């Protein structure tokens, strides 16, 4: 992975201001584009999903490596399998430099995922993180923060957590 500036980011429109604020806080220059501006309008026939179960933490990482027309169906299957295994938390990693991330974020959220933030250079050059909490309720008041920006981020995430 190599971080190139300015990267073109396809943020889901309903999270664009939040994502932009994170990049500004990190002092990273990115260019926000609408998904329609993306080169890859068509998806592959089949998606590629990488799943890593972390039993010591009772959590799983799910990475959408390649979008395909079956990505929501296949993500649902992966999720159901992980929930049957009683995994407490699932992190879903999406490539913000792919236009389909912006287009499909709401579909993943309909499955119960909610935004957790972004991380440059984790799985992708620019990674959007959604999470799913399986019968886990976070006590957000117990999270210790060291900045006003961290408090704003926490409030944004908390407001989108369907378990609150």
mmCIF file with all atom_site columns, C-alpha atoms in Angstrom:
data_model
loop_
_atom_site.group_PDB
_atom_site.id
_atom_site.type_symbol
_atom_site.label_atom_id
_atom_site.label_alt_id
_atom_site.label_comp_id
_atom_site.label_asym_id
_atom_site.label_entity_id
_atom_site.label_seq_id
_atom_site.pdbx_PDB_ins_code
_atom_site.Cartn_x
_atom_site.Cartn_y
_atom_site.Cartn_z
_atom_site.occupancy
_atom_site.B_iso_or_equiv
_atom_site.pdbx_formal_charge
_atom_site.auth_seq_id
_atom_site.auth_comp_id
_atom_site.auth_asym_id
_atom_site.auth_atom_id
_atom_site.pdbx_PDB_model_num
ATOM 1   C CA . UNK A 1 1   ? 0.000   0.000   0.000   1.00 0.00 ? 1   UNK A CA 1
ATOM 2   C CA . UNK A 1 2   ? 1.189   3.463   -0.799  1.00 0.00 ? 2   UNK A CA 1
ATOM 3   C CA . UNK A 1 3   ? -0.584  6.609   0.278   1.00 0.00 ? 3   UNK A CA 1
ATOM 4   C CA . UNK A 1 4   ? -0.663  9.084   -2.576  1.00 0.00 ? 4   UNK A CA 1
ATOM 5   C CA . UNK A 1 5   ? -1.911  12.616  -2.176  1.00 0.00 ? 5   UNK A CA 1
ATOM 6   C CA . UNK A 1 6   ? -4.431  13.737  -2.958  1.00 0.00 ? 6   UNK A CA 1
ATOM 7   C CA . UNK A 1 7   ? -6.362  10.488  -3.097  1.00 0.00 ? 7   UNK A CA 1
ATOM 8   C CA . UNK A 1 8   ? -9.824  10.445  -4.634  1.00 0.00 ? 8   UNK A CA 1
ATOM 9   C CA . UNK A 1 9   ? -12.357 9.440   -2.008  1.00 0.00 ? 9   UNK A CA 1
ATOM 10  C CA . UNK A 1 10  ? -15.858 8.169   -2.721  1.00 0.00 ? 10  UNK A CA 1
ATOM 11  C CA . UNK A 1 11  ? -17.513 8.771   0.627   1.00 0.00 ? 11  UNK A CA 1
ATOM 12  C CA . UNK A 1 12  ? -21.105 7.751   1.277   1.00 0.00 ? 12  UNK A CA 1
ATOM 13  C CA . UNK A 1 13  ? -22.971 11.062  1.011   1.00 0.00 ? 13  UNK A CA 1
ATOM 14  C CA . UNK A 1 14  ? -24.596 10.665  4.453   1.00 0.00 ? 14  UNK A CA 1
ATOM 15  C CA . UNK A 1 15  ? -21.139 10.318  6.087   1.00 0.00 ? 15  UNK A CA 1
ATOM 16  C CA . UNK A 1 16  ? -19.125 12.659  3.868   1.00 0.00 ? 16  UNK A CA 1
ATOM 17  C CA . UNK A 1 17  ? -18.898 15.557  6.360   1.00 0.00 ? 17  UNK A CA 1
ATOM 18  C CA . UNK A 1 18  ? -17.798 13.178  9.137   1.00 0.00 ? 18  UNK A CA 1
ATOM 19  C CA . UNK A 1 19  ? -15.187 11.497  6.926   1.00 0.00 ? 19  UNK A CA 1
ATOM 20  C CA . UNK A 1 20  ? -13.945 14.865  5.673   1.00 0.00 ? 20  UNK A CA 1
ATOM 21  C CA . UNK A 1 21  ? -13.527 16.062  9.273   1.00 0.00 ? 21  UNK A CA 1
ATOM 22  C CA . UNK A 1 22  ? -11.336 13.040  10.055  1.00 0.00 ? 22  UNK A CA 1
ATOM 23  C CA . UNK A 1 23  ? -9.082  13.699  7.065   1.00 0.00 ? 23  UNK A CA 1
ATOM 24  C CA . UNK A 1 24  ? -8.803  17.363  8.061   1.00 0.00 ? 24  UNK A CA 1
ATOM 25  C CA . UNK A 1 25  ? -7.935  16.358  11.627  1.00 0.00 ? 25  UNK A CA 1
ATOM 26  C CA . UNK A 1 26  ? -5.213  14.067  10.234  1.00 0.00 ? 26  UNK A CA 1
ATOM 27  C CA . UNK A 1 27  ? -3.950  16.886  7.963   1.00 0.00 ? 27  UNK A CA 1
ATOM 28  C CA . UNK A 1 28  ? -4.377  14.671  4.911   1.00 0.00 ? 28  UNK A CA 1
ATOM 29  C CA . UNK A 1 29  ? -5.405  16.191  1.598   1.00 0.00 ? 29  UNK A CA 1
ATOM 30  C CA . UNK A 1 30  ? -7.992  14.158  -0.275  1.00 0.00 ? 30  UNK A CA 1
ATOM 31  C CA . UNK A 1 31  ? -10.363 14.900  -3.117  1.00 0.00 ? 31  UNK A CA 1
ATOM 32  C CA . UNK A 1 32  ? -14.012 13.948  -2.634  1.00 0.00 ? 32  UNK A CA 1
ATOM 33  C CA . UNK A 1 33  ? -15.796 12.730  -5.752  1.00 0.00 ? 33  UNK A CA 1
ATOM 34  C CA . UNK A 1 34  ? -19.313 11.533  -6.431  1.00 0.00 ? 34  UNK A CA 1
ATOM 35  C CA . UNK A 1 35  ? -19.602 7.798   -7.138  1.00 0.00 ? 35  UNK A CA 1
ATOM 36  C CA . UNK A 1 36  ? -20.860 8.600   -10.651 1.00 0.00 ? 36  UNK A CA 1
ATOM 37  C CA . UNK A 1 37  ? -17.431 10.092  -11.402 1.00 0.00 ? 37  UNK A CA 1
ATOM 38  C CA . UNK A 1 38  ? -15.733 6.734   -10.774 1.00 0.00 ? 38  UNK A CA 1
ATOM 39  C CA . UNK A 1 39  ? -14.196 4.720   -13.571 1.00 0.00 ? 39  UNK A CA 1
ATOM 40  C CA . UNK A 1 40  ? -15.545 1.338   -12.514 1.00 0.00 ? 40  UNK A CA 1
ATOM 41  C CA . UNK A 1 41  ? -19.270 1.746   -12.987 1.00 0.00 ? 41  UNK A CA 1
ATOM 42  C CA . UNK A 1 42  ? -19.774 -1.980  -13.444 1.00 0.00 ? 42  UNK A CA 1
ATOM 43  C CA . UNK A 1 43  ? -19.025 -4.515  -10.768 1.00 0.00 ? 43  UNK A CA 1
ATOM 44  C CA . UNK A 1 44  ? -17.401 -7.866  -11.310 1.00 0.00 ? 44  UNK A CA 1
ATOM 45  C CA . UNK A 1 45  ? -19.697 -10.875 -11.535 1.00 0.00 ? 45  UNK A CA 1
ATOM 46  C CA . UNK A 1 46  ? -18.409 -12.248 -8.228  1.00 0.00 ? 46  UNK A CA 1
ATOM 47  C CA . UNK A 1 47  ? -17.061 -10.429 -5.214  1.00 0.00 ? 47  UNK A CA 1
ATOM 48  C CA . UNK A 1 48  ? -14.023 -11.373 -3.178  1.00 0.00 ? 48  UNK A CA 1
ATOM 49  C CA . UNK A 1 49  ? -14.373 -11.240 0.595   1.00 0.00 ? 49  UNK A CA 1
ATOM 50  C CA . UNK A 1 50  ? -11.566 -11.985 3.025   1.00 0.00 ? 50  UNK A CA 1
ATOM 51  C CA . UNK A 1 51  ? -12.581 -12.976 6.560   1.00 0.00 ? 51  UNK A CA 1
ATOM 52  C CA . UNK A 1 52  ? -10.329 -13.339 9.565   1.00 0.00 ? 52  UNK A CA 1
ATOM 53  C CA . UNK A 1 53  ? -11.717 -14.700 12.808  1.00 0.00 ? 53  UNK A CA 1
ATOM 54  C CA . UNK A 1 54  ? -9.897  -13.458 15.915  1.00 0.00 ? 54  UNK A CA 1
ATOM 55  C CA . UNK A 1 55  ? -11.076 -15.938 18.575  1.00 0.00 ? 55  UNK A CA 1
ATOM 56  C CA . UNK A 1 56  ? -8.978  -14.436 21.374  1.00 0.00 ? 56  UNK A CA 1
ATOM 57  C CA . UNK A 1 57  ? -11.043 -11.254 21.052  1.00 0.00 ? 57  UNK A CA 1
ATOM 58  C CA . UNK A 1 58  ? -14.239 -12.993 19.864  1.00 0.00 ? 58  UNK A CA 1
ATOM 59  C CA . UNK A 1 59  ? -14.318 -10.698 16.854  1.00 0.00 ? 59  UNK A CA 1
ATOM 60  C CA . UNK A 1 60  ? -13.879 -10.922 13.113  1.00 0.00 ? 60  UNK A CA 1
ATOM 61  C CA . UNK A 1 61  ? -12.454 -8.735  10.350  1.00 0.00 ? 61  UNK A CA 1
ATOM 62  C CA . UNK A 1 62  ? -14.245 -8.815  7.010   1.00 0.00 ? 62  UNK A CA 1
ATOM 63  C CA . UNK A 1 63  ? -12.627 -7.106  4.041   1.00 0.00 ? 63  UNK A CA 1
ATOM 64  C CA . UNK A 1 64  ? -14.415 -6.506  0.745   1.00 0.00 ? 64  UNK A CA 1
ATOM 65  C CA . UNK A 1 65  ? -11.407 -7.092  -1.505  1.00 0.00 ? 65  UNK A CA 1
ATOM 66  C CA . UNK A 1 66  ? -13.348 -6.846  -4.766  1.00 0.00 ? 66  UNK A CA 1
ATOM 67  C CA . UNK A 1 67  ? -16.917 -5.734  -5.345  1.00 0.00 ? 67  UNK A CA 1
ATOM 68  C CA . UNK A 1 68  ? -19.185 -8.009  -7.329  1.00 0.00 ? 68  UNK A CA 1
ATOM 69  C CA . UNK A 1 69  ? -22.886 -8.020  -8.063  1.00 0.00 ? 69  UNK A CA 1
ATOM 70  C CA . UNK A 1 70  ? -23.222 -10.623 -5.297  1.00 0.00 ? 70  UNK A CA 1
ATOM 71  C CA . UNK A 1 71  ? -21.420 -8.580  -2.596  1.00 0.00 ? 71  UNK A CA 1
ATOM 72  C CA . UNK A 1 72  ? -24.456 -7.912  -0.372  1.00 0.00 ? 72  UNK A CA 1
ATOM 73  C CA . UNK A 1 73  ? -25.632 -11.522 -0.644  1.00 0.00 ? 73  UNK A CA 1
ATOM 74  C CA . UNK A 1 74  ? -22.164 -12.892 0.112   1.00 0.00 ? 74  UNK A CA 1
ATOM 75  C CA . UNK A 1 75  ? -21.576 -10.427 2.959   1.00 0.00 ? 75  UNK A CA 1
ATOM 76  C CA . UNK A 1 76  ? -24.897 -11.530 4.455   1.00 0.00 ? 76  UNK A CA 1
ATOM 77  C CA . UNK A 1 77  ? -23.776 -15.181 4.290   1.00 0.00 ? 77  UNK A CA 1
ATOM 78  C CA . UNK A 1 78  ? -20.440 -14.359 5.952   1.00 0.00 ? 78  UNK A CA 1
ATOM 79  C CA . UNK A 1 79  ? -22.219 -12.350 8.620   1.00 0.00 ? 79  UNK A CA 1
ATOM 80  C CA . UNK A 1 80  ? -24.770 -15.088 9.357   1.00 0.00 ? 80  UNK A CA 1
ATOM 81  C CA . UNK A 1 81  ? -21.950 -17.622 9.699   1.00 0.00 ? 81  UNK A CA 1
ATOM 82  C CA . UNK A 1 82  ? -20.096 -15.349 12.145  1.00 0.00 ? 82  UNK A CA 1
ATOM 83  C CA . UNK A 1 83  ? -23.261 -14.676 14.146  1.00 0.00 ? 83  UNK A CA 1
ATOM 84  C CA . UNK A 1 84  ? -23.941 -18.436 14.386  1.00 0.00 ? 84  UNK A CA 1
ATOM 85  C CA . UNK A 1 85  ? -20.460 -18.701 15.894  1.00 0.00 ? 85  UNK A CA 1
ATOM 86  C CA . UNK A 1 86  ? -21.560 -16.056 18.426  1.00 0.00 ? 86  UNK A CA 1
ATOM 87  C CA . UNK A 1 87  ? -18.862 -13.573 17.382  1.00 0.00 ? 87  UNK A CA 1
ATOM 88  C CA . UNK A 1 88  ? -19.345 -10.402 19.447  1.00 0.00 ? 88  UNK A CA 1
ATOM 89  C CA . UNK A 1 89  ? -18.038 -7.839  16.985  1.00 0.00 ? 89  UNK A CA 1
ATOM 90  C CA . UNK A 1 90  ? -17.519 -7.743  13.221  1.00 0.00 ? 90  UNK A CA 1
ATOM 91  C CA . UNK A 1 91  ? -15.428 -5.044  11.535  1.00 0.00 ? 91  UNK A CA 1
ATOM 92  C CA . UNK A 1 92  ? -16.193 -4.486  7.860   1.00 0.00 ? 92  UNK A CA 1
ATOM 93  C CA . UNK A 1 93  ? -13.416 -2.827  5.836   1.00 0.00 ? 93  UNK A CA 1
ATOM 94  C CA . UNK A 1 94  ? -14.321 -0.987  2.626   1.00 0.00 ? 94  UNK A CA 1
ATOM 95  C CA . UNK A 1 95  ? -12.102 0.791   0.099   1.00 0.00 ? 95  UNK A CA 1
ATOM 96  C CA . UNK A 1 96  ? -12.919 4.522   0.063   1.00 0.00 ? 96  UNK A CA 1
ATOM 97  C CA . UNK A 1 97  ? -11.142 4.856   -3.285  1.00 0.00 ? 97  UNK A CA 1
ATOM 98  C CA . UNK A 1 98  ? -13.730 2.578   -4.918  1.00 0.00 ? 98  UNK A CA 1
ATOM 99  C CA . UNK A 1 99  ? -17.001 4.220   -6.048  1.00 0.00 ? 99  UNK A CA 1
ATOM 100 C CA . UNK A 1 100 ? -19.039 1.201   -4.939  1.00 0.00 ? 100 UNK A CA 1
ATOM 101 C CA . UNK A 1 101 ? -18.179 1.919   -1.301  1.00 0.00 ? 101 UNK A CA 1
ATOM 102 C CA . UNK A 1 102 ? -20.211 5.119   -1.488  1.00 0.00 ? 102 UNK A CA 1
ATOM 103 C CA . UNK A 1 103 ? -23.011 3.414   -3.373  1.00 0.00 ? 103 UNK A CA 1
ATOM 104 C CA . UNK A 1 104 ? -23.316 0.348   -1.136  1.00 0.00 ? 104 UNK A CA 1
ATOM 105 C CA . UNK A 1 105 ? -22.595 1.693   2.355   1.00 0.00 ? 105 UNK A CA 1
ATOM 106 C CA . UNK A 1 106 ? -26.326 2.086   3.085   1.00 0.00 ? 106 UNK A CA 1
ATOM 107 C CA . UNK A 1 107 ? -26.927 -1.537  2.080   1.00 0.00 ? 107 UNK A CA 1
ATOM 108 C CA . UNK A 1 108 ? -24.320 -2.703  4.592   1.00 0.00 ? 108 UNK A CA 1
ATOM 109 C CA . UNK A 1 109 ? -25.930 -0.455  7.202   1.00 0.00 ? 109 UNK A CA 1
ATOM 110 C CA . UNK A 1 110 ? -29.294 -2.098  6.479   1.00 0.00 ? 110 UNK A CA 1
ATOM 111 C CA . UNK A 1 111 ? -27.622 -5.366  7.568   1.00 0.00 ? 111 UNK A CA 1
ATOM 112 C CA . UNK A 1 112 ? -26.932 -3.771  10.978  1.00 0.00 ? 112 UNK A CA 1
ATOM 113 C CA . UNK A 1 113 ? -23.451 -2.359  10.423  1.00 0.00 ? 113 UNK A CA 1
ATOM 114 C CA . UNK A 1 114 ? -22.739 1.215   11.481  1.00 0.00 ? 114 UNK A CA 1
ATOM 115 C CA . UNK A 1 115 ? -19.841 3.563   10.891  1.00 0.00 ? 115 UNK A CA 1
ATOM 116 C CA . UNK A 1 116 ? -16.802 3.311   13.149  1.00 0.00 ? 116 UNK A CA 1
ATOM 117 C CA . UNK A 1 117 ? -14.460 5.663   11.272  1.00 0.00 ? 117 UNK A CA 1
ATOM 118 C CA . UNK A 1 118 ? -11.686 5.607   8.701   1.00 0.00 ? 118 UNK A CA 1
ATOM 119 C CA . UNK A 1 119 ? -8.080  4.498   8.801   1.00 0.00 ? 119 UNK A CA 1
ATOM 120 C CA . UNK A 1 120 ? -5.541  5.286   6.086   1.00 0.00 ? 120 UNK A CA 1
ATOM 121 C CA . UNK A 1 121 ? -3.239  2.422   5.106   1.00 0.00 ? 121 UNK A CA 1
ATOM 122 C CA . UNK A 1 122 ? -5.199  -0.362  6.802   1.00 0.00 ? 122 UNK A CA 1
ATOM 123 C CA . UNK A 1 123 ? -6.328  -2.993  4.273   1.00 0.00 ? 123 UNK A CA 1
ATOM 124 C CA . UNK A 1 124 ? -6.594  -0.211  1.646   1.00 0.00 ? 124 UNK A CA 1
ATOM 125 C CA . UNK A 1 125 ? -4.914  3.149   1.144   1.00 0.00 ? 125 UNK A CA 1
ATOM 126 C CA . UNK A 1 126 ? -8.105  4.715   2.529   1.00 0.00 ? 126 UNK A CA 1
ATOM 127 C CA . UNK A 1 127 ? -10.325 2.416   4.551   1.00 0.00 ? 127 UNK A CA 1
ATOM 128 C CA . UNK A 1 128 ? -13.862 2.975   5.762   1.00 0.00 ? 128 UNK A CA 1
ATOM 129 C CA . UNK A 1 129 ? -14.682 0.880   8.826   1.00 0.00 ? 129 UNK A CA 1
ATOM 130 C CA . UNK A 1 130 ? -18.193 -0.254  9.607   1.00 0.00 ? 130 UNK A CA 1
ATOM 131 C CA . UNK A 1 131 ? -18.910 -2.434  12.610  1.00 0.00 ? 131 UNK A CA 1
ATOM 132 C CA . UNK A 1 132 ? -21.579 -4.818  13.785  1.00 0.00 ? 132 UNK A CA 1
ATOM 133 C CA . UNK A 1 133 ? -22.126 -5.520  17.472  1.00 0.00 ? 133 UNK A CA 1
ATOM 134 C CA . UNK A 1 134 ? -23.776 -8.864  18.183  1.00 0.00 ? 134 UNK A CA 1
ATOM 135 C CA . UNK A 1 135 ? -25.829 -8.424  21.356  1.00 0.00 ? 135 UNK A CA 1
ATOM 136 C CA . UNK A 1 136 ? -23.103 -6.184  22.763  1.00 0.00 ? 136 UNK A CA 1
ATOM 137 C CA . UNK A 1 137 ? -23.994 -2.849  24.275  1.00 0.00 ? 137 UNK A CA 1
ATOM 138 C CA . UNK A 1 138 ? -21.206 -0.364  24.684  1.00 0.00 ? 138 UNK A CA 1
ATOM 139 C CA . UNK A 1 139 ? -21.192 1.997   27.617  1.00 0.00 ? 139 UNK A CA 1
ATOM 140 C CA . UNK A 1 140 ? -19.939 4.987   25.662  1.00 0.00 ? 140 UNK A CA 1
ATOM 141 C CA . UNK A 1 141 ? -19.571 6.991   28.870  1.00 0.00 ? 141 UNK A CA 1
ATOM 142 C CA . UNK A 1 142 ? -16.714 4.689   29.933  1.00 0.00 ? 142 UNK A CA 1
ATOM 143 C CA . UNK A 1 143 ? -14.580 5.499   26.884  1.00 0.00 ? 143 UNK A CA 1
ATOM 144 C CA . UNK A 1 144 ? -11.768 7.862   27.838  1.00 0.00 ? 144 UNK A CA 1
ATOM 145 C CA . UNK A 1 145 ? -11.013 10.550  25.271  1.00 0.00 ? 145 UNK A CA 1
ATOM 146 C CA . UNK A 1 146 ? -8.162  13.013  24.983  1.00 0.00 ? 146 UNK A CA 1
ATOM 147 C CA . UNK A 1 147 ? -9.510  15.666  22.621  1.00 0.00 ? 147 UNK A CA 1
ATOM 148 C CA . UNK A 1 148 ? -12.625 17.527  21.630  1.00 0.00 ? 148 UNK A CA 1
ATOM 149 C CA . UNK A 1 149 ? -12.392 16.001  18.169  1.00 0.00 ? 149 UNK A CA 1
ATOM 150 C CA . UNK A 1 150 ? -12.376 12.496  19.689  1.00 0.00 ? 150 UNK A CA 1
ATOM 151 C CA . UNK A 1 151 ? -15.540 13.430  21.611  1.00 0.00 ? 151 UNK A CA 1
ATOM 152 C CA . UNK A 1 152 ? -17.201 14.604  18.391  1.00 0.00 ? 152 UNK A CA 1
ATOM 153 C CA . UNK A 1 153 ? -16.228 11.367  16.653  1.00 0.00 ? 153 UNK A CA 1
ATOM 154 C CA . UNK A 1 154 ? -17.545 9.276   19.527  1.00 0.00 ? 154 UNK A CA 1
ATOM 155 C CA . UNK A 1 155 ? -20.873 11.125  19.514  1.00 0.00 ? 155 UNK A CA 1
ATOM 156 C CA . UNK A 1 156 ? -21.206 10.630  15.753  1.00 0.00 ? 156 UNK A CA 1
ATOM 157 C CA . UNK A 1 157 ? -20.562 6.885   16.048  1.00 0.00 ? 157 UNK A CA 1
ATOM 158 C CA . UNK A 1 158 ? -22.775 6.506   19.135  1.00 0.00 ? 158 UNK A CA 1
ATOM 159 C CA . UNK A 1 159 ? -25.661 8.278   17.367  1.00 0.00 ? 159 UNK A CA 1
ATOM 160 C CA . UNK A 1 160 ? -25.481 5.653   14.606  1.00 0.00 ? 160 UNK A CA 1
ATOM 161 C CA . UNK A 1 161 ? -25.138 2.592   16.836  1.00 0.00 ? 161 UNK A CA 1
ATOM 162 C CA . UNK A 1 162 ? -28.446 0.713   16.498  1.00 0.00 ? 162 UNK A CA 1
ATOM 163 C CA . UNK A 1 163 ? -27.823 -0.895  19.915  1.00 0.00 ? 163 UNK A CA 1
ATOM 164 C CA . UNK A 1 164 ? -27.996 2.408   21.834  1.00 0.00 ? 164 UNK A CA 1
#
